[in-house]
mmCIF file of C-alpha atoms and ligand atoms in Angstrom:
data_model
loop_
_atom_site.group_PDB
_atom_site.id
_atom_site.type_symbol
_atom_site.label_atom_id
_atom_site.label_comp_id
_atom_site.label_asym_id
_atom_site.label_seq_id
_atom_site.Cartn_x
_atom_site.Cartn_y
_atom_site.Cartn_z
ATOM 1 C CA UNK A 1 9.352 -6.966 -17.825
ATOM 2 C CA UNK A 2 7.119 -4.272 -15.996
ATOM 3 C CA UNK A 3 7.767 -5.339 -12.304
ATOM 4 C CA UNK A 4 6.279 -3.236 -9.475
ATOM 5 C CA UNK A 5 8.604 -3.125 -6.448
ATOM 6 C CA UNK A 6 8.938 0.460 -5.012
ATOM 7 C CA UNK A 7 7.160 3.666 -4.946
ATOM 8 C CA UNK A 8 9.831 5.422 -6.280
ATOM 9 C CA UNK A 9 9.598 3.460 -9.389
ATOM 10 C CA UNK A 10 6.672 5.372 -10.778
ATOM 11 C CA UNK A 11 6.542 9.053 -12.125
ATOM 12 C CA UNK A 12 4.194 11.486 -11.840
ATOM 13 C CA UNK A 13 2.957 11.004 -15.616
ATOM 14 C CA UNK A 14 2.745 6.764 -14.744
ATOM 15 C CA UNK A 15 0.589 8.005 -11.769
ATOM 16 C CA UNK A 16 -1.740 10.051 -13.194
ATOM 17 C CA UNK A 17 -2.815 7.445 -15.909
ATOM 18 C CA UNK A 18 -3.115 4.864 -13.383
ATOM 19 C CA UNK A 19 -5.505 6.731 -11.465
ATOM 20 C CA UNK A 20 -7.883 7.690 -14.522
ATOM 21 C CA UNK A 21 -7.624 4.053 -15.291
ATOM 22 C CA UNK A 22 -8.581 3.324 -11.861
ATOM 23 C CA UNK A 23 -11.316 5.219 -12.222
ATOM 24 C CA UNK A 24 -13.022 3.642 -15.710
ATOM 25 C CA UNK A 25 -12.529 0.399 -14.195
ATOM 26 C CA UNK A 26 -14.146 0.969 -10.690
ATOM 27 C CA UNK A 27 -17.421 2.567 -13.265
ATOM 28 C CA UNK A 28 -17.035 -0.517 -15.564
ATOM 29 C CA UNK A 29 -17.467 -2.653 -12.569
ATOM 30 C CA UNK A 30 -20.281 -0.700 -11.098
ATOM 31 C CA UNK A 31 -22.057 -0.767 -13.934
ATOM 32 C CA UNK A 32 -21.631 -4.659 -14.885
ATOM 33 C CA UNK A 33 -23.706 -5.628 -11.410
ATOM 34 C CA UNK A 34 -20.715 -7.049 -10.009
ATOM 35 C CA UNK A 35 -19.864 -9.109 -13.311
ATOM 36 C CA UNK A 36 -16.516 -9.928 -15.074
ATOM 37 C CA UNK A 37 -15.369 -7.912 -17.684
ATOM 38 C CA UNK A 38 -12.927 -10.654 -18.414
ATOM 39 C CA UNK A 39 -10.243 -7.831 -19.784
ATOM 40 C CA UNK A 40 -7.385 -10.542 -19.071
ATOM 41 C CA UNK A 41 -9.166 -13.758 -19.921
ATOM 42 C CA UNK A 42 -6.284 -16.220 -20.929
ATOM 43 C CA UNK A 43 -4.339 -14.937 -17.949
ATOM 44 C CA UNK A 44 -3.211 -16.555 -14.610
ATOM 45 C CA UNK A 45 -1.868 -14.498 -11.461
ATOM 46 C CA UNK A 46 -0.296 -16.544 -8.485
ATOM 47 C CA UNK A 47 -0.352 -14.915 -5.234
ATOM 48 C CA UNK A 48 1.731 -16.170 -3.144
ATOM 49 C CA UNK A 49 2.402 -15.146 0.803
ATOM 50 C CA UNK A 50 4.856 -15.518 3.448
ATOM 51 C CA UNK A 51 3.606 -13.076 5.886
ATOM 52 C CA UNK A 52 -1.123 -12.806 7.063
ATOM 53 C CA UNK A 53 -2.620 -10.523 4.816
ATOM 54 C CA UNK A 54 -6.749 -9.396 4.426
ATOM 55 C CA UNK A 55 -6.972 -6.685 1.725
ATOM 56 C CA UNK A 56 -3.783 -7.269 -0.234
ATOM 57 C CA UNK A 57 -4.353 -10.602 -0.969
ATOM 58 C CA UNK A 58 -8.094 -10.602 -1.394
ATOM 59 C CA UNK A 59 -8.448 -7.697 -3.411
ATOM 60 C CA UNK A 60 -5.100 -9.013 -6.019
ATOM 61 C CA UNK A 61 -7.463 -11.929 -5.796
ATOM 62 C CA UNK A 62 -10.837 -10.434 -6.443
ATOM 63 C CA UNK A 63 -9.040 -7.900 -9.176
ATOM 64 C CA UNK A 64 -8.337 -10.391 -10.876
ATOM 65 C CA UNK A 65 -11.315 -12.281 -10.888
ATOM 66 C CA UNK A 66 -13.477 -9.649 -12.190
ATOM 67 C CA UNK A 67 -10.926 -9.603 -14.811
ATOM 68 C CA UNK A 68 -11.429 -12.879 -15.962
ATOM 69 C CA UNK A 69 -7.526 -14.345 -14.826
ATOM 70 C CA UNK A 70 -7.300 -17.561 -13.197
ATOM 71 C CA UNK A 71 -5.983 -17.207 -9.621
ATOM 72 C CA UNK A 72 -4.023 -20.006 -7.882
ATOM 73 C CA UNK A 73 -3.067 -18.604 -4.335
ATOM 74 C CA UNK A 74 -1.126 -19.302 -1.242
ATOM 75 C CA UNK A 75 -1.334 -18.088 1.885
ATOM 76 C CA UNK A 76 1.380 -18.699 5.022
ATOM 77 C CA UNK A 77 3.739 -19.295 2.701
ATOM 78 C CA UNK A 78 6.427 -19.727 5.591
ATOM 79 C CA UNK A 79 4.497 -22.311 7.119
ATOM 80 C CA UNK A 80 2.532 -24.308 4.329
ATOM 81 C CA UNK A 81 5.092 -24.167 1.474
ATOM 82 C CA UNK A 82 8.428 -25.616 1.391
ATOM 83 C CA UNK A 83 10.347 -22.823 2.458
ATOM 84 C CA UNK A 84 9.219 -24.560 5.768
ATOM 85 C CA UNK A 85 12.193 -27.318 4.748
ATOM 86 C CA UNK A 86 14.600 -24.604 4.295
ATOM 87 C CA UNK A 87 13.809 -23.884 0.298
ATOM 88 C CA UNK A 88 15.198 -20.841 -1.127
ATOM 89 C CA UNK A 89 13.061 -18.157 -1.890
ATOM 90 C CA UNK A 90 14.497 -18.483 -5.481
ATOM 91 C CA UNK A 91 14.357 -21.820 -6.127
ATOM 92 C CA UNK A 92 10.534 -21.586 -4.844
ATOM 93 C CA UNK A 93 9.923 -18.447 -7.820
ATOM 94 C CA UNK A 94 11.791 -20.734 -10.438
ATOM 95 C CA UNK A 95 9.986 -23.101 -9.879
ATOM 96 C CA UNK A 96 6.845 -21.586 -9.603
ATOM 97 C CA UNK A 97 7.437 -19.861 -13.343
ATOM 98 C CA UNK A 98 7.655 -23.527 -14.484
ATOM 99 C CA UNK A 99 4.063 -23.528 -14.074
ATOM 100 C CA UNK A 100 3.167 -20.990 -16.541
ATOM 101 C CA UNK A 101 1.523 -17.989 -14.060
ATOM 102 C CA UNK A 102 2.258 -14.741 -15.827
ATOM 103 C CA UNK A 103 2.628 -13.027 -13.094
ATOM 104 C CA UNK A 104 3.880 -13.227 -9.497
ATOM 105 C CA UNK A 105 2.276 -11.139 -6.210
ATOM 106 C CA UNK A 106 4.347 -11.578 -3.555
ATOM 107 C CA UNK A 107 4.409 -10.607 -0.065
ATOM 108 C CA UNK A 108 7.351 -11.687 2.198
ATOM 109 C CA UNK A 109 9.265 -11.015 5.290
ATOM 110 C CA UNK A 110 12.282 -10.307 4.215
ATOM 111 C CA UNK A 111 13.171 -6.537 3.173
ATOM 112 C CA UNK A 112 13.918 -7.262 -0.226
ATOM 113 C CA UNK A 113 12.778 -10.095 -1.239
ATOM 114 C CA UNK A 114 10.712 -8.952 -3.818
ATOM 115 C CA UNK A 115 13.633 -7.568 -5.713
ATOM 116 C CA UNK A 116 15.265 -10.593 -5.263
ATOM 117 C CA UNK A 117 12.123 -12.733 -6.720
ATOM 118 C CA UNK A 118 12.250 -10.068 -9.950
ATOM 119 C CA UNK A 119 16.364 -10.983 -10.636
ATOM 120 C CA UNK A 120 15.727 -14.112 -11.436
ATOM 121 C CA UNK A 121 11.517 -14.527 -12.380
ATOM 122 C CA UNK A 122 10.704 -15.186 -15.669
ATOM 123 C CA UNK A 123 7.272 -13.387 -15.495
ATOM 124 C CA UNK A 124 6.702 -9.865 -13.592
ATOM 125 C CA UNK A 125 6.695 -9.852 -9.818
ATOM 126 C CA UNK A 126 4.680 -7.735 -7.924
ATOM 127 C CA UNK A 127 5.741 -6.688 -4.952
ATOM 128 C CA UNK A 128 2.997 -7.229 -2.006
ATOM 129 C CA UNK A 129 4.624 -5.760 1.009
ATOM 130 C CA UNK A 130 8.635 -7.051 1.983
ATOM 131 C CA UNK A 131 9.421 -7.047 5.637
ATOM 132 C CA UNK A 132 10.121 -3.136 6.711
ATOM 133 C CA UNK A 133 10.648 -2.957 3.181
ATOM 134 C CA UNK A 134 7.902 -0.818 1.265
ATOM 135 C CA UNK A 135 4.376 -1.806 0.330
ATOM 136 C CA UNK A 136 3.938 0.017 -3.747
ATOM 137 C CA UNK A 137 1.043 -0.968 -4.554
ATOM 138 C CA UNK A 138 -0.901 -0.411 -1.162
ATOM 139 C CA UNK A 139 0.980 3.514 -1.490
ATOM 140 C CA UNK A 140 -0.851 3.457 -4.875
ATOM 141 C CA UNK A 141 -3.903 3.074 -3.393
ATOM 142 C CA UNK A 142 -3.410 5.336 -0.816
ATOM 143 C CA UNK A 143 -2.415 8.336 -2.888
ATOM 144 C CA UNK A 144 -5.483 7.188 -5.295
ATOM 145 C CA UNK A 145 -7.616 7.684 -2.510
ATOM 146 C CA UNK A 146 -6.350 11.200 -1.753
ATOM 147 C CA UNK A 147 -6.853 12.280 -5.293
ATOM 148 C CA UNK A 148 -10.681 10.903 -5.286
ATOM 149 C CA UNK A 149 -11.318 12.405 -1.330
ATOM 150 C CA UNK A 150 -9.670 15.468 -1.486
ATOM 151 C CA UNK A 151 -9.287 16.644 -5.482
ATOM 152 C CA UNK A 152 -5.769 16.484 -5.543
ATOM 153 C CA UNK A 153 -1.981 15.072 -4.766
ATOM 154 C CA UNK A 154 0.201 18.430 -4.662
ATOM 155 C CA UNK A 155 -0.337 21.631 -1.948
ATOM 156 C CA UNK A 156 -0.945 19.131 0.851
ATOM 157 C CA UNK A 157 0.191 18.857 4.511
ATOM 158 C CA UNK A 158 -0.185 14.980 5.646
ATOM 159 C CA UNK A 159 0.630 13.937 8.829
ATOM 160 C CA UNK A 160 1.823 10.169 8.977
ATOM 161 C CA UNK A 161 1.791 8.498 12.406
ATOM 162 C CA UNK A 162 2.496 5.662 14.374
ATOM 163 C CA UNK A 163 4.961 2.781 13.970
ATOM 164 C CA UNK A 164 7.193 4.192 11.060
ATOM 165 C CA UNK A 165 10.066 2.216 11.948
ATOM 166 C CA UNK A 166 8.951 -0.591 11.120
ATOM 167 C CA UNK A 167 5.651 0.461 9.111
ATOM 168 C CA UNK A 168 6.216 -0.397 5.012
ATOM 169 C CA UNK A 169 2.811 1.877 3.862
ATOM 170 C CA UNK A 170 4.562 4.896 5.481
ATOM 171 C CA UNK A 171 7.702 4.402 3.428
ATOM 172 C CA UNK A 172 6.142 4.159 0.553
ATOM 173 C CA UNK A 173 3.936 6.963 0.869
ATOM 174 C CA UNK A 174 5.943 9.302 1.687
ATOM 175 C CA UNK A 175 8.510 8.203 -1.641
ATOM 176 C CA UNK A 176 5.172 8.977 -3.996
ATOM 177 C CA UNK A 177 4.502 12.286 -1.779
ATOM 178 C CA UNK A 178 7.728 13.747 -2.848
ATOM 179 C CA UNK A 179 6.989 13.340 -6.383
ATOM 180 C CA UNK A 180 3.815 15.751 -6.476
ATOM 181 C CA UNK A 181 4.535 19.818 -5.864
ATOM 182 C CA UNK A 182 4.485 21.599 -2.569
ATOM 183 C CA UNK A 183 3.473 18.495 -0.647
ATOM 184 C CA UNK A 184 4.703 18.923 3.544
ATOM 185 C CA UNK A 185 5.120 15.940 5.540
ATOM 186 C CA UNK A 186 5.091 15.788 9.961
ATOM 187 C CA UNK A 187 5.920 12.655 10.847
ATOM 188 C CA UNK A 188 4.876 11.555 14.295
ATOM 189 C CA UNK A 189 6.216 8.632 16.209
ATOM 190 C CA UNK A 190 6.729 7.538 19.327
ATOM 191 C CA UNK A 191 10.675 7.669 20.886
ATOM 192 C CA UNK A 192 12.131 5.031 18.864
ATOM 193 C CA UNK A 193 9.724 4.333 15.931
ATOM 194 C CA UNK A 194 10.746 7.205 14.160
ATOM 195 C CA UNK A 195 10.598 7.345 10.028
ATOM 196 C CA UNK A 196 13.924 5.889 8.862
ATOM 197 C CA UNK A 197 16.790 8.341 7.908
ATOM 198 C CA UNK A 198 16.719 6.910 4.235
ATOM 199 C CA UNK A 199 13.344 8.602 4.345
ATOM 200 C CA UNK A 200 14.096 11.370 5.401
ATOM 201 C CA UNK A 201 17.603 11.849 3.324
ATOM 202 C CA UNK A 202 15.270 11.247 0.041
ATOM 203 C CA UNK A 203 12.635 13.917 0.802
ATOM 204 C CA UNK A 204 15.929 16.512 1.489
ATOM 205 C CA UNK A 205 17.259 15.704 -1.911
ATOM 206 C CA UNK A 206 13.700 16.186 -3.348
ATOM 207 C CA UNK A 207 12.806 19.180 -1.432
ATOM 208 C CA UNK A 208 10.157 18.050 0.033
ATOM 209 C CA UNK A 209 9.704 20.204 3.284
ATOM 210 C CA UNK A 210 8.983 17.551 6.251
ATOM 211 C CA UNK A 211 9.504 17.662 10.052
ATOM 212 C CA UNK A 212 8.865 15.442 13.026
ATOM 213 C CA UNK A 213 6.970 15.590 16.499
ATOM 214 C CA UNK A 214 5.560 14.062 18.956
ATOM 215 C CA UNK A 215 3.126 16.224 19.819
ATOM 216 C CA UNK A 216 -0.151 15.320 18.162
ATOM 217 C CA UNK A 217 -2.587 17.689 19.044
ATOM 218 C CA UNK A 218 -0.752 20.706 16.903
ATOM 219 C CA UNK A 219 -0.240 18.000 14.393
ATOM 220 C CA UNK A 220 -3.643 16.670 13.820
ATOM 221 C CA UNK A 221 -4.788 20.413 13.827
ATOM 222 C CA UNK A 222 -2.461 21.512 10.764
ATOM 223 C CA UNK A 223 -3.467 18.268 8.508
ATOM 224 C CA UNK A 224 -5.270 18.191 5.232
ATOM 225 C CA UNK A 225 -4.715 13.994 5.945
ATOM 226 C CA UNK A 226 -3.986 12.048 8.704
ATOM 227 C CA UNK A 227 -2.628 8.796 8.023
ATOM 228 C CA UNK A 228 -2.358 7.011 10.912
ATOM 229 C CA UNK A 229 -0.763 3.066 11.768
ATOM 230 C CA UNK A 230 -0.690 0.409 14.138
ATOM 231 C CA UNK A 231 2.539 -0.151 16.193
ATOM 232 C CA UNK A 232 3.885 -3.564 14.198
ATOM 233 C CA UNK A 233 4.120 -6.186 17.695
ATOM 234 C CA UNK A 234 4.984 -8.516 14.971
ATOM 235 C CA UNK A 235 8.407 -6.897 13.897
ATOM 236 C CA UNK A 236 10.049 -6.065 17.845
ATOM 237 C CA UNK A 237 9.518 -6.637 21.163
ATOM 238 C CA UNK A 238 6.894 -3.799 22.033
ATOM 239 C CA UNK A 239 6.245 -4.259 25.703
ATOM 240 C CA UNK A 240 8.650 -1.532 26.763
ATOM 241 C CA UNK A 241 7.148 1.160 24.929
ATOM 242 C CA UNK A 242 6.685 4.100 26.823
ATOM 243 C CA UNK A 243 4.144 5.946 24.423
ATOM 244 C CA UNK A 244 1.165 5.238 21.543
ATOM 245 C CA UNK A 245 -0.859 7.331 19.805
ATOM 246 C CA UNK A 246 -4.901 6.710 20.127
ATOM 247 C CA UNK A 247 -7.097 8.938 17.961
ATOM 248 C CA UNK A 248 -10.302 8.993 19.634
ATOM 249 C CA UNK A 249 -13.825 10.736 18.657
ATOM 250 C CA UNK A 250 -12.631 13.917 20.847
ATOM 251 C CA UNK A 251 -9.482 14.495 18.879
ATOM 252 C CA UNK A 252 -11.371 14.289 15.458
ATOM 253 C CA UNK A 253 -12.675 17.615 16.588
ATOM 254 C CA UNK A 254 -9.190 19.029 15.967
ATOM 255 C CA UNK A 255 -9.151 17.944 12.715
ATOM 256 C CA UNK A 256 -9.823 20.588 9.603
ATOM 257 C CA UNK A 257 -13.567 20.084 8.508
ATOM 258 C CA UNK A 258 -12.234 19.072 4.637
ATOM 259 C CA UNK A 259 -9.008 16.776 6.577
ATOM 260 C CA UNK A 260 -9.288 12.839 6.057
ATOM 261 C CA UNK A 261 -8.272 10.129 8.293
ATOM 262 C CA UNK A 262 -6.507 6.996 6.588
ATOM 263 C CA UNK A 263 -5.297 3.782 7.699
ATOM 264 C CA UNK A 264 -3.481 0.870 6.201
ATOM 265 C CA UNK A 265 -5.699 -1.566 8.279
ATOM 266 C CA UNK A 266 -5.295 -3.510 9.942
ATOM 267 C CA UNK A 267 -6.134 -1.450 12.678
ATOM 268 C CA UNK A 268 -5.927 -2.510 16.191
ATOM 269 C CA UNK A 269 -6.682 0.137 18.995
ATOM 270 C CA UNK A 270 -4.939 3.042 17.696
ATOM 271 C CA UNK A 271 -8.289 4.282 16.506
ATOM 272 C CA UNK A 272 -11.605 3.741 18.225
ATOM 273 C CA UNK A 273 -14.296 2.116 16.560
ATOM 274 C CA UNK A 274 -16.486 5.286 17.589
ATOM 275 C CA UNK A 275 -14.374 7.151 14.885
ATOM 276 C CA UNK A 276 -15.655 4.946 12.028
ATOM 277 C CA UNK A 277 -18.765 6.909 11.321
ATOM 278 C CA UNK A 278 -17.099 10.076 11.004
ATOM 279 C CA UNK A 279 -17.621 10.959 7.660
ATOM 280 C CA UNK A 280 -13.705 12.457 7.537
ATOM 281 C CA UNK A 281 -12.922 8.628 8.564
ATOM 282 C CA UNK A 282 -12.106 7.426 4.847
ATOM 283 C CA UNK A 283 -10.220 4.021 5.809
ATOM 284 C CA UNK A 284 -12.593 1.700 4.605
ATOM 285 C CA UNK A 285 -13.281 3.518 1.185
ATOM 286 C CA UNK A 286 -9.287 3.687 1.284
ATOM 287 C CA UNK A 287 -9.579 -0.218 1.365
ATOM 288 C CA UNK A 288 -12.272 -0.350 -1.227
ATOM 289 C CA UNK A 289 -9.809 1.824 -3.628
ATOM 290 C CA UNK A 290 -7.127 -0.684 -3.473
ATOM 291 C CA UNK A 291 -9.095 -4.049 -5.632
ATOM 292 C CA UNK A 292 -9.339 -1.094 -8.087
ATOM 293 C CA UNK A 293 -6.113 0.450 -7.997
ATOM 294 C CA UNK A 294 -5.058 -3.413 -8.371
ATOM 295 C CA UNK A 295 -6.741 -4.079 -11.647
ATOM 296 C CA UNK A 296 -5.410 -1.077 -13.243
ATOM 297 C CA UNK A 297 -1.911 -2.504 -11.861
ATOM 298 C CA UNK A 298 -2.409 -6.080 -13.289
ATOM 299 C CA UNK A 299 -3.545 -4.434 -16.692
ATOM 300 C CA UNK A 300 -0.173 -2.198 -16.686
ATOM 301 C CA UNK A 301 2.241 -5.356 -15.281
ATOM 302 C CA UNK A 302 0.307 -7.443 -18.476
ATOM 303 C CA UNK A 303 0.914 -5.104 -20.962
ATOM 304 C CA UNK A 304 -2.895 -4.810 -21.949
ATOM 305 C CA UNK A 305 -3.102 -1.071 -21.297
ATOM 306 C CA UNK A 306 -1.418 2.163 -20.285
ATOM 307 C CA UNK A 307 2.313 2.739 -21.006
HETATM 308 N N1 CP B 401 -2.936 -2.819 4.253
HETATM 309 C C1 CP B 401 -2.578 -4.117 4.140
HETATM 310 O O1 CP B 401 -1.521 -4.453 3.571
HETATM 311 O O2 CP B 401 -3.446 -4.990 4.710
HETATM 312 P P1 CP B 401 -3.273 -6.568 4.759
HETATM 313 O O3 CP B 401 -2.047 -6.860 5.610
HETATM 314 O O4 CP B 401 -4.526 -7.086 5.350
HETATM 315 O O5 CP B 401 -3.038 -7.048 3.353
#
């Protein structure tokens, strides 16, 4: 069964033939006026989620759709499903496979989880974001969107700030970073949301040359991309933090003319709205990439396309 649960799952190769996928079906689309192309008619995805989501699970949704699945869907999961009476998470996924989806998208709050869905699903589970766990498919997306901003994944320096304690996207973007050639990572964080040492330990044994600051303005200056993320109130108690990063219309003048700025979303106030029309400012074309990026995904996880 092709499940999708962490970055690190995918090669270089895989990546690649995503991303020309991605980029047929975003044209198909475009030039059906917003129609189905029904390429997975007979199909039916179940989304199901523990933790809020926007993009994730509107664009799995909407992929899907324009695909011609059927989409039953769930959202607050932990509060409107039974896990609310203390089911397990896998006695929830067998029993949801007893209803025929044939395939899973989950997003929970547990680190893990996902993997644990996969051991014992009868139909693919795709991994929607687990806890401080990693976030695959939205790291797809985000790499995707490199590729189609800036012409390429290898030779570049991208500086990835904010919350990456806690932060999934980070995780996972910096596993698929280390797979491309002559890629440099700065991490930036506040004192204690630094990038996990897992992280770090991974890009050492891949070579991947990385360091980490705190000082942004030499940081944002040295970019080719800037991805930057909110500080996750959700995860720990945030009140005694002594420092956060705001990128503001004045620091967008250090940024190289050709650099990018990226964001997860959801942002909160870690970048002004006065940003936005920046044309470097590619976080809502980032969040248009990722319905896309998901199609190609649902086509692989299917079996209908690319091996
Ligand atoms: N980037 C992302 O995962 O956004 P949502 O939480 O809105 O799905």
């Amino acid at each position: 069964m092709r499940h999708v649960l962490e970055a690190q799952q995918f090669d270089r190769r895989f990546i690649e033939t995503l991303f020309a996928r991605t980029a047929e079906l975003e044209h198909l689309i475009d030039q059906k006026n917003g129609q189905q192309i029904r390429l997975l008619e007979g199909n039916m995805m179940f989304t199901i989620f523990y933790e809020p989501s926007t993009r994730t699970r509107v664009s799995f949704n909407a992929a899907a759709q324009h695909l011609g699945m059927q989409v039953v869907s769930t959202e607050n999961a932990r509060e409107f499903s039974s896990a609310a009476k203390g089911e397990t998470l896998e006695d929830t996924i067998k029993t949801l496979c007893q209803y025929r989806p044939d395939v899973i998208v989950l997003r929970h709050n547990e680190t893990g989880a996902a993997e644990r869905a996969a051991a014992i699903s009868s139909v693919p589970i795709i991994n929607a974001g687990d806890g401080m766990g990693q976030h695959p498919t939205q790291a797809l997306l985000d790499l995707y969107t490199i590729q189609k901003e800036l012409g390429r994944s290898d030779n570049l320096h991208v500086v990835i700030g904010g919350d990456l304690a806690h932060g999934r996207t980070a995780r996972s973007l910096a596993y698929l970073l280390a797979k491309f050639k002559a890629n440099q990572i700065t991490f930036l964080a506040p004192p204690g949301l630094e990038i996990g040492r897992d992280i770090t330990d991974h890009l050492t044994k891949q070579g991947t040359k990385f360091n980490e600051t705190s000082d942004i303005e030499s940081a944002l200056k040295l970019a080719d991309v800037v991805y930057w993320t909110r500080v996750q109130k959700e995860r720990f108690d945030s009140s005694k933090l002594a420092q956060t990063f705001v990128i503001d219309a004045k620091d967008m003048i250090l940024l190289k003319k050709d650099a990018i700025l990226m964001h997860p979303l959801p942002r909160v106030d870690e970048i002004t709205p006065a940003v936005d029309s920046d044309p470097r400012a590619a976080y809502f074309r980032q969040a248009g990439n990722g319905m896309f990026i998901r199609m190609a995904l649902l086509e692989w996880v299917l079996e209908k396309n690319h091996d």
